[in-house]
PDB file of C-alpha atoms in Angstrom:
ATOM      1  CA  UNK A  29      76.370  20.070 -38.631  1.00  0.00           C
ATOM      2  CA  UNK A  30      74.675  19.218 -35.049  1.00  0.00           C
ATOM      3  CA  UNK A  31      71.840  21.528 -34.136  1.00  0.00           C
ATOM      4  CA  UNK A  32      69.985  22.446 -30.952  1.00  0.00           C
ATOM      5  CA  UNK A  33      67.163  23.378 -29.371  1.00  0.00           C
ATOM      6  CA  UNK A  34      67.581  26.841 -28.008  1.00  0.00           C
ATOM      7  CA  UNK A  35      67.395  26.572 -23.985  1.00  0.00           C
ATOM      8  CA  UNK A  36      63.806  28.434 -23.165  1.00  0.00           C
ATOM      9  CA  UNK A  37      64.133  27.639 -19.579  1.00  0.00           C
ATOM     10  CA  UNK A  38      62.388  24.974 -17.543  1.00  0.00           C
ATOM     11  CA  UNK A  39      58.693  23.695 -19.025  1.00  0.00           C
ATOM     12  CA  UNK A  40      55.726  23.959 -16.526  1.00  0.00           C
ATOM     13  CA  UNK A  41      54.041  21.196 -15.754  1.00  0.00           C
ATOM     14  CA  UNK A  42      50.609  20.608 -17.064  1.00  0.00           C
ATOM     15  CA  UNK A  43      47.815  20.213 -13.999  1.00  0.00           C
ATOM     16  CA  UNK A  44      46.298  17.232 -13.326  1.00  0.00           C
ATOM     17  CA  UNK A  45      43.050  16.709 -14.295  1.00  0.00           C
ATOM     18  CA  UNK A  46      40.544  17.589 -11.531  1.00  0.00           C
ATOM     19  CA  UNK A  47      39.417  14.397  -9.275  1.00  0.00           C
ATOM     20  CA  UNK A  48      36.048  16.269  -8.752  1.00  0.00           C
ATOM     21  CA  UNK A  49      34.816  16.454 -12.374  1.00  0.00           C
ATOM     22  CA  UNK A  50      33.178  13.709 -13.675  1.00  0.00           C
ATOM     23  CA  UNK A  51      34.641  12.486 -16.908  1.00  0.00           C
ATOM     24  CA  UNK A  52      31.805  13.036 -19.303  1.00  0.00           C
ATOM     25  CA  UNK A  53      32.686   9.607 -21.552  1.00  0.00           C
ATOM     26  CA  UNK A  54      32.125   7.236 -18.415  1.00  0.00           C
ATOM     27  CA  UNK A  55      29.670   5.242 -18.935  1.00  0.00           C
ATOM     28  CA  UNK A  56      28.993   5.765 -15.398  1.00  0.00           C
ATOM     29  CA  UNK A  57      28.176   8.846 -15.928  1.00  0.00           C
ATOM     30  CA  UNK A  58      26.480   8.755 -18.837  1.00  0.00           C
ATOM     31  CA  UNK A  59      23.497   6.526 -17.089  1.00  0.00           C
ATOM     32  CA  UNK A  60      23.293   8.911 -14.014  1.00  0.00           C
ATOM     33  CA  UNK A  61      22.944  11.878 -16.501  1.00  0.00           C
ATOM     34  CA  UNK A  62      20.375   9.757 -18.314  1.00  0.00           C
ATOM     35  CA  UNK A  63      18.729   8.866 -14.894  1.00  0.00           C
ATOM     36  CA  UNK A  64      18.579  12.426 -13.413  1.00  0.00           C
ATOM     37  CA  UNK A  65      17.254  13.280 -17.631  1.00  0.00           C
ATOM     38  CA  UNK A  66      14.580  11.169 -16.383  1.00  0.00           C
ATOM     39  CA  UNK A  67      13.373  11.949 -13.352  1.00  0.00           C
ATOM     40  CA  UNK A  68      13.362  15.855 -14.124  1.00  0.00           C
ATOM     41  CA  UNK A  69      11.529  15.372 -17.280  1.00  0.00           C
ATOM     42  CA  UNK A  70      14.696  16.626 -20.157  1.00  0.00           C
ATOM     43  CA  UNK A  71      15.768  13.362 -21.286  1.00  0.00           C
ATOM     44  CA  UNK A  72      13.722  10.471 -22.564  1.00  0.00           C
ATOM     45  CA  UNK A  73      10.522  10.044 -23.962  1.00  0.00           C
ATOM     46  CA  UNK A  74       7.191  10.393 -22.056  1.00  0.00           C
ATOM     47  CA  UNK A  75       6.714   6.534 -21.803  1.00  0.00           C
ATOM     48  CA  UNK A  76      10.523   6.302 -20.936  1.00  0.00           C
ATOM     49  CA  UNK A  77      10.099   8.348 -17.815  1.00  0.00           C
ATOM     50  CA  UNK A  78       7.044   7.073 -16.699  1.00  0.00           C
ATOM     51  CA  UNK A  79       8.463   3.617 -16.566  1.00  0.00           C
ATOM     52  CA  UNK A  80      11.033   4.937 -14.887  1.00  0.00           C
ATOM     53  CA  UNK A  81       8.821   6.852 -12.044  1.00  0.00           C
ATOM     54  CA  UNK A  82       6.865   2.883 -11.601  1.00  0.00           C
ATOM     55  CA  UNK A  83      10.338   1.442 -11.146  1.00  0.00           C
ATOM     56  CA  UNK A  84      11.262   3.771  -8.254  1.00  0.00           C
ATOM     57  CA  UNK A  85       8.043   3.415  -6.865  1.00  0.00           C
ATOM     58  CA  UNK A  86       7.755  -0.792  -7.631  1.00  0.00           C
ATOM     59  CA  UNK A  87      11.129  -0.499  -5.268  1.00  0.00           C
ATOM     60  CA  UNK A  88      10.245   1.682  -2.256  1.00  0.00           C
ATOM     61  CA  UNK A  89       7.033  -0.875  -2.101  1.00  0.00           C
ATOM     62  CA  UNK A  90       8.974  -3.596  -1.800  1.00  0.00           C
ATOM     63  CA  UNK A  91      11.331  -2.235   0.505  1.00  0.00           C
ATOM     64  CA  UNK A  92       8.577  -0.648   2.790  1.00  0.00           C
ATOM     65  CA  UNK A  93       6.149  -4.171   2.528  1.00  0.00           C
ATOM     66  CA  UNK A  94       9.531  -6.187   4.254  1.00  0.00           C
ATOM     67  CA  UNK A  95       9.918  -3.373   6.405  1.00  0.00           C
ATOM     68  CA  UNK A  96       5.876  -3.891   7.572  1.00  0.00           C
ATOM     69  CA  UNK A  97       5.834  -7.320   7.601  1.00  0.00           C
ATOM     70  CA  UNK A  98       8.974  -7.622  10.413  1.00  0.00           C
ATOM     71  CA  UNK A  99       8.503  -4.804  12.344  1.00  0.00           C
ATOM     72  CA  UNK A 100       4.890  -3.081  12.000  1.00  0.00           C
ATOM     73  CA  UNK A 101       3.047  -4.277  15.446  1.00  0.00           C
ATOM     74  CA  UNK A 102      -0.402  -4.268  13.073  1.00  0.00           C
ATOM     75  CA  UNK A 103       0.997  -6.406  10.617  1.00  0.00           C
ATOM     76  CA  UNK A 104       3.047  -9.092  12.420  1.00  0.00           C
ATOM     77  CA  UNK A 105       0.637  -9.399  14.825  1.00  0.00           C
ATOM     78  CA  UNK A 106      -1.958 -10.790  11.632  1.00  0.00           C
ATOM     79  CA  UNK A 107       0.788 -12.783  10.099  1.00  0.00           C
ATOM     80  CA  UNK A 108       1.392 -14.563  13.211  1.00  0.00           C
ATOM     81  CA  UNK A 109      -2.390 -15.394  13.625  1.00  0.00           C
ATOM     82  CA  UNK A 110      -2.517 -16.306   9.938  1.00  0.00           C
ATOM     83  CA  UNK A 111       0.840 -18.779  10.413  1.00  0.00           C
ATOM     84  CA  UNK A 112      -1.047 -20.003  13.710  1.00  0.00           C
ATOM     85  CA  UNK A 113      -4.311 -21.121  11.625  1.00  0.00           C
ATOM     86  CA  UNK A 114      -2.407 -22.840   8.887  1.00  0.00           C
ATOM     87  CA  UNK A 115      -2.311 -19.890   6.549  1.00  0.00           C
ATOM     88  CA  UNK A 116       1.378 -18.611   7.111  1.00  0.00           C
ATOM     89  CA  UNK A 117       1.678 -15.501   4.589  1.00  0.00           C
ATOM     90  CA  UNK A 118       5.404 -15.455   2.702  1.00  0.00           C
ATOM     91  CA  UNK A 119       6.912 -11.947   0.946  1.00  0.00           C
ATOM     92  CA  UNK A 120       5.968 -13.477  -2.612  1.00  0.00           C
ATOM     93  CA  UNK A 121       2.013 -13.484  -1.938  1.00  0.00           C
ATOM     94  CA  UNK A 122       2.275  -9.890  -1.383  1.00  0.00           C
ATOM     95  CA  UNK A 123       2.750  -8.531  -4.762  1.00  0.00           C
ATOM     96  CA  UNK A 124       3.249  -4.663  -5.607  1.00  0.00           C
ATOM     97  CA  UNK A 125       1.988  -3.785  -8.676  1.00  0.00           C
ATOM     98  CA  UNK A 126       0.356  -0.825 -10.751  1.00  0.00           C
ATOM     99  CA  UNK A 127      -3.493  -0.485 -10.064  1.00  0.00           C
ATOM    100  CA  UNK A 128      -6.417   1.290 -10.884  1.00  0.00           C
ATOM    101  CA  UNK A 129      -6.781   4.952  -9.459  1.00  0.00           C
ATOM    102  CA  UNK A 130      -9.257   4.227  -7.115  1.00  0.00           C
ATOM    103  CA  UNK A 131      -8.085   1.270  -5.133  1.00  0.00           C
ATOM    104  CA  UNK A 132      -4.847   1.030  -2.618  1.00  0.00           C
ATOM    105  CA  UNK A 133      -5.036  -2.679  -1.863  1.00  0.00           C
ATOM    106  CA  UNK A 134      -6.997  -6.009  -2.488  1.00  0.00           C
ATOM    107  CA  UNK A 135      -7.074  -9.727  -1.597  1.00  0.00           C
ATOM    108  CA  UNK A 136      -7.703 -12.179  -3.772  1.00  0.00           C
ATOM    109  CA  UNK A 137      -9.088 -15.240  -2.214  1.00  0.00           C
ATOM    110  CA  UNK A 138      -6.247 -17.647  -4.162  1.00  0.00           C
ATOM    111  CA  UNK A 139      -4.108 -16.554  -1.334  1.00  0.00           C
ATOM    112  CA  UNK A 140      -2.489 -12.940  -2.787  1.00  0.00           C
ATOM    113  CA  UNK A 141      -2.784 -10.202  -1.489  1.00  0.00           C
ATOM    114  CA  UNK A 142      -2.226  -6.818  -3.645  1.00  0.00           C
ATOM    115  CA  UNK A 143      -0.724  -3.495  -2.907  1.00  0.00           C
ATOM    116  CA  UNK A 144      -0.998  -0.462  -5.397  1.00  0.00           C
ATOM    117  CA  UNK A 145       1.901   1.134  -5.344  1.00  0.00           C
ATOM    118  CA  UNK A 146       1.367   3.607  -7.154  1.00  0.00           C
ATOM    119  CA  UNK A 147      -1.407   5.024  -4.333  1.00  0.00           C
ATOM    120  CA  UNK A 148       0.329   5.125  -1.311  1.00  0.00           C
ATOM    121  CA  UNK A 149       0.838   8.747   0.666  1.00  0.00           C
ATOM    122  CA  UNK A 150       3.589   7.127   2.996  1.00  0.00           C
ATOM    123  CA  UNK A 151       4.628   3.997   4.675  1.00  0.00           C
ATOM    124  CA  UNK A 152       1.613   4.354   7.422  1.00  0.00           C
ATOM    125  CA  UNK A 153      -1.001   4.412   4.576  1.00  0.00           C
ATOM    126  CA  UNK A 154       0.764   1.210   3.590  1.00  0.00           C
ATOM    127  CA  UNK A 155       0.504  -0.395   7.093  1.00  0.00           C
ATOM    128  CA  UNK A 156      -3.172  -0.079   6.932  1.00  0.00           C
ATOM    129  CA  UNK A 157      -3.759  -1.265   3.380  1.00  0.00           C
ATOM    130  CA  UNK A 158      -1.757  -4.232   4.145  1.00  0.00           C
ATOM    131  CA  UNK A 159      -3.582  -4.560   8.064  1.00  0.00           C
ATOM    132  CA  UNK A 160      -6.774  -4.176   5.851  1.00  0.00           C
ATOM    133  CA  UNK A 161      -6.059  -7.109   3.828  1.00  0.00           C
ATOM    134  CA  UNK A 162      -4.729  -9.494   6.129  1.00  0.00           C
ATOM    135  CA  UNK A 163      -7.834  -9.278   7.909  1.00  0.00           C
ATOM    136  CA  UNK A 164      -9.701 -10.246   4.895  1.00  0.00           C
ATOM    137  CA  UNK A 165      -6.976 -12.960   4.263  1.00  0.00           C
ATOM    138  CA  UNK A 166      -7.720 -14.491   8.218  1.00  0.00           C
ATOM    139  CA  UNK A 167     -11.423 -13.876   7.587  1.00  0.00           C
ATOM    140  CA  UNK A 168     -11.404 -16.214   4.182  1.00  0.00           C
ATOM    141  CA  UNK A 169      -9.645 -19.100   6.260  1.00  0.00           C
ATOM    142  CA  UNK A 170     -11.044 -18.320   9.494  1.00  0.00           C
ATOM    143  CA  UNK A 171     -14.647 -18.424   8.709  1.00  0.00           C
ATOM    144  CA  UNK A 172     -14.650 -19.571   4.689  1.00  0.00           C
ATOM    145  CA  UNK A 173     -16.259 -16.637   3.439  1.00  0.00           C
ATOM    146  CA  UNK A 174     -18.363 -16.517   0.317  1.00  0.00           C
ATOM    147  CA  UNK A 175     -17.746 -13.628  -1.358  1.00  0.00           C
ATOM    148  CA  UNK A 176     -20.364 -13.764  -3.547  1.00  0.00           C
ATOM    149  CA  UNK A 177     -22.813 -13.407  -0.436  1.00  0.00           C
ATOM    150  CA  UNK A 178     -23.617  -9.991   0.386  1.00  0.00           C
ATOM    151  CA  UNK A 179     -23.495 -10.384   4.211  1.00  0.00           C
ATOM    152  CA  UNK A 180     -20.480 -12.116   4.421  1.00  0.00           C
ATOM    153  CA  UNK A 181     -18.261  -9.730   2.204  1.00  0.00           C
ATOM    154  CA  UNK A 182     -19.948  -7.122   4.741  1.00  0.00           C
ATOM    155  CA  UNK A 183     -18.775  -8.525   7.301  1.00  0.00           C
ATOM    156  CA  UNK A 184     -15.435  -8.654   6.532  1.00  0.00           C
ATOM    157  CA  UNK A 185     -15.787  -5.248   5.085  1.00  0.00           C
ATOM    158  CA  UNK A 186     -16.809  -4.179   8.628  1.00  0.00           C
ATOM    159  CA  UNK A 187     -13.918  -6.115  10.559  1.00  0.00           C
ATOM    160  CA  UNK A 188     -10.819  -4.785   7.736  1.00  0.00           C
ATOM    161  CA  UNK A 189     -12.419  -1.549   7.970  1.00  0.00           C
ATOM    162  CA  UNK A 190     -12.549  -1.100  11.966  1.00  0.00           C
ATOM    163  CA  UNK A 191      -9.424  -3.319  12.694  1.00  0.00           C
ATOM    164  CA  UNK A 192      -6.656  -1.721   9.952  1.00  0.00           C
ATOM    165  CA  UNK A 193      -6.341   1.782  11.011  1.00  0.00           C
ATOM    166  CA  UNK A 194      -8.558   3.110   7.570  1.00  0.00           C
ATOM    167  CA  UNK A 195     -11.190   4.696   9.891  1.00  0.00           C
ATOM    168  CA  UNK A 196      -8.815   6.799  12.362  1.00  0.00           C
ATOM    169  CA  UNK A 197      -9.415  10.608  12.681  1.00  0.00           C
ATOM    170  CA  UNK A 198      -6.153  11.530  11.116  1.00  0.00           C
ATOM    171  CA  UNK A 199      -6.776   9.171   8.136  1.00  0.00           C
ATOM    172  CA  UNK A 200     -10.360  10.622   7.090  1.00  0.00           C
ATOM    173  CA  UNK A 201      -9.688  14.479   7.775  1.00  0.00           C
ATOM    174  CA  UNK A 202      -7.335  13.589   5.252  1.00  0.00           C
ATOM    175  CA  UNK A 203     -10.067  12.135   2.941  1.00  0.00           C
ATOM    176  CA  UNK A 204     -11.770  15.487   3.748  1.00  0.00           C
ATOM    177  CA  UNK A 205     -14.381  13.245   5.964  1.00  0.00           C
ATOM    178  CA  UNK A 206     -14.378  15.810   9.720  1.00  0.00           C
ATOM    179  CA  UNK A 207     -17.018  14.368  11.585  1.00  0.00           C
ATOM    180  CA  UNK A 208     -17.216  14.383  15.591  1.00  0.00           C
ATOM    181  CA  UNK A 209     -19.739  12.256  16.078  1.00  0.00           C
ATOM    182  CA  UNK A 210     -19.357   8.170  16.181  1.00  0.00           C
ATOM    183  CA  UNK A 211     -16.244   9.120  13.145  1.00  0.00           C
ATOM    184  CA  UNK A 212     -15.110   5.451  13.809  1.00  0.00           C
ATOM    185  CA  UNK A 213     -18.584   4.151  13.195  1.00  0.00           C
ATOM    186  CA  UNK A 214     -19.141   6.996  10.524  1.00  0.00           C
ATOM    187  CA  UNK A 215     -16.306   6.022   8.473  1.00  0.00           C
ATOM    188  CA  UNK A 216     -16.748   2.045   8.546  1.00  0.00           C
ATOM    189  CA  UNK A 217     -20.401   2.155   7.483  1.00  0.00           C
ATOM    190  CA  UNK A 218     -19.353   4.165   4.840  1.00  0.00           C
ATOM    191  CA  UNK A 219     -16.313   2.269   3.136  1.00  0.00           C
ATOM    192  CA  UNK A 220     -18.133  -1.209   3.830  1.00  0.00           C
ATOM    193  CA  UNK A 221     -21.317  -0.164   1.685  1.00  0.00           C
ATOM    194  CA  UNK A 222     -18.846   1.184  -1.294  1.00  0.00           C
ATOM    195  CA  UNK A 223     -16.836  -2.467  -1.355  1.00  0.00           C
ATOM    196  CA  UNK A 224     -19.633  -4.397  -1.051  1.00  0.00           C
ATOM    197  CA  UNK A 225     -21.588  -2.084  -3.671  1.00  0.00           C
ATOM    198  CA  UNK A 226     -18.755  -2.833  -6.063  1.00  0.00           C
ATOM    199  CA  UNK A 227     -19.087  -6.317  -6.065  1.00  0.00           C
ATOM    200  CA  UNK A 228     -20.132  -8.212  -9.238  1.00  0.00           C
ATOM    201  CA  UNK A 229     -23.064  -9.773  -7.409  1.00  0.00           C
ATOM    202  CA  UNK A 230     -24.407  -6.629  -5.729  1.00  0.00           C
ATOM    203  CA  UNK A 231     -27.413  -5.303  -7.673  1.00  0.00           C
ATOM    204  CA  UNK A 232     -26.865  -1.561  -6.175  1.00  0.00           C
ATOM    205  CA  UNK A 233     -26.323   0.628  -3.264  1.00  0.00           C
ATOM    206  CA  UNK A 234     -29.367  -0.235  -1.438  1.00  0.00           C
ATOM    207  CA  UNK A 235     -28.571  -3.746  -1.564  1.00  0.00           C
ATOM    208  CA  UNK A 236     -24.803  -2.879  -0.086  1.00  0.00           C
ATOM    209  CA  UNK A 237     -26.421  -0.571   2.673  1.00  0.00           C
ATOM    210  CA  UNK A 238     -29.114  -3.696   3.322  1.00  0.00           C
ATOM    211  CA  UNK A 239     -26.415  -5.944   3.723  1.00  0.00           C
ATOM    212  CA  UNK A 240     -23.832  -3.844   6.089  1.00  0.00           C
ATOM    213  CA  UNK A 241     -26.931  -3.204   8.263  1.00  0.00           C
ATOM    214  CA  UNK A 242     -27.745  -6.643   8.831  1.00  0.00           C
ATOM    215  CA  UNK A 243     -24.699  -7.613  10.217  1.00  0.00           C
ATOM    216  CA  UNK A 244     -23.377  -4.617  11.554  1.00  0.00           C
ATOM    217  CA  UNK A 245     -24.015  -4.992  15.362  1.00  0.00           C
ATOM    218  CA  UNK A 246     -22.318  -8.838  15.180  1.00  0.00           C
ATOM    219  CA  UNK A 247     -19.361  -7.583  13.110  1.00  0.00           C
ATOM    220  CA  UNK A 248     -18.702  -4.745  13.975  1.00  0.00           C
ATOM    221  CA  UNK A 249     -18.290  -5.601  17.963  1.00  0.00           C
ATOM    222  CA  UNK A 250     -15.999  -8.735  16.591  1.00  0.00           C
ATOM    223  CA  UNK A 251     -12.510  -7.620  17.060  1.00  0.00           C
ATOM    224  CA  UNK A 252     -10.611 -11.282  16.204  1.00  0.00           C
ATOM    225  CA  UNK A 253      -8.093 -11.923  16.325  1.00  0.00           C
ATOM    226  CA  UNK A 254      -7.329  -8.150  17.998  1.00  0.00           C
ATOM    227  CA  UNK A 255      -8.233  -8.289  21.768  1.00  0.00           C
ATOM    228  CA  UNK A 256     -10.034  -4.698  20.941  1.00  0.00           C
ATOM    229  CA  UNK A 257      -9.836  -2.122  18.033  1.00  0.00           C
ATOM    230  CA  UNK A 258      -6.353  -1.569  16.400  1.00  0.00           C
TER     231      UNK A 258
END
């Protein structure tokens, strides 16, 4: 004997799934969850998201450093000086990297320069890190500067520190440094004595504050290869 199925009218469609929700076993997915985890602190361990936070910030160095060196006015305006004396400056001898608290920037007379980028309160404070060092960087080849003597790294000192931008108003009331007074002159006597009073071959302060005197009236007046101050 046949059977059959008794008729319970027309079946309704199941919905489609909704285009909107994410499907939870992408693996898509599943690394942006794990990425947003990170960056908000509820996934991953501690070490885990503080790599994470240098990789985001190792990036947006590297993009802003390109960004400086073909279109700040500051920055091509050193490289093209540098190129002029010989000492063309590529991308890869600009190196972003973690750094000590208290420094922003250095050069390193091999030919590198160094940007901490962890340190940097926006693309500006970049610009004048990187004008900062460039002018040590056309000082070294320039005028072969010893950097074990006093009066020389004072000298540059003086120049990266008038020339880059470090010394505006807007930069030191954000130091907390307000002065009304010669603030140009203020600030550049100041940061000169502390680099040069952290180098190896300075015996102390005085020494630093000896040195930056000696040569400030030369150095400080030399604006090369800047027509006046930046």
């Amino acid at each position: 004997m046949s059977t059959s199925t008794p008729d319970a009218g027309p079946s309704t469609p199941s919905p489609p799934p909704s285009s909107s929700a994410p499907d939870s076993a992408s693996p898509a997915f599943r690394k942006w969850l794990h990425k947003a985890g990170l960056v908000t602190g509820l996934a991953g361990t501690k070490d885990e998201q503080m790599a994470d936070l240098e990789a985001h910030k190792h990036t947006l160095c590297e993009k802003w450093k390109l960004e400086l060196m073909n279109y700040s006015p500051a920055v091509t305006f050193m490289l093209k000086h540098l190129a002029q004396s010989g000492n063309a400056v590529p991308a890869s001898s600009v190196i972003c990297t973690p750094c000590s608290p208290v420094r922003t920037g250095g050069f390193h007379p091999a030919g590198a320069i160094v940007l901490c980028q962890s340190h940097f309160m926006n693309k500006k404070h970049m610009e004048d890190t990187l004008t900062h060092e460039l002018v040590h960087m056309y000082d070294h080849a320039r005028f072969k500067v010893d950097w074990n003597n006093l009066r020389h790294h004072a000298c540059s000192e003086i120049r990266a520190n008038s020339l880059s931008g470090d010394c505006k108003f807007t930069r030191e009331f954000q130091r907390g440094f307000i002065s009304f007074s010669k603030q140009h002159q203020v600030c550049v006597r100041r940061r000169a004595v502390l680099s040069v009073t952290s180098n190896p071959a300075c015996p102390d302060k005085e020494a630093a504050e000896r040195a930056v005197n000696e040569v400030w009236e030369s150095c400080f007046n030399d604006t090369r290869p800047f027509d006046e101050i930046y």
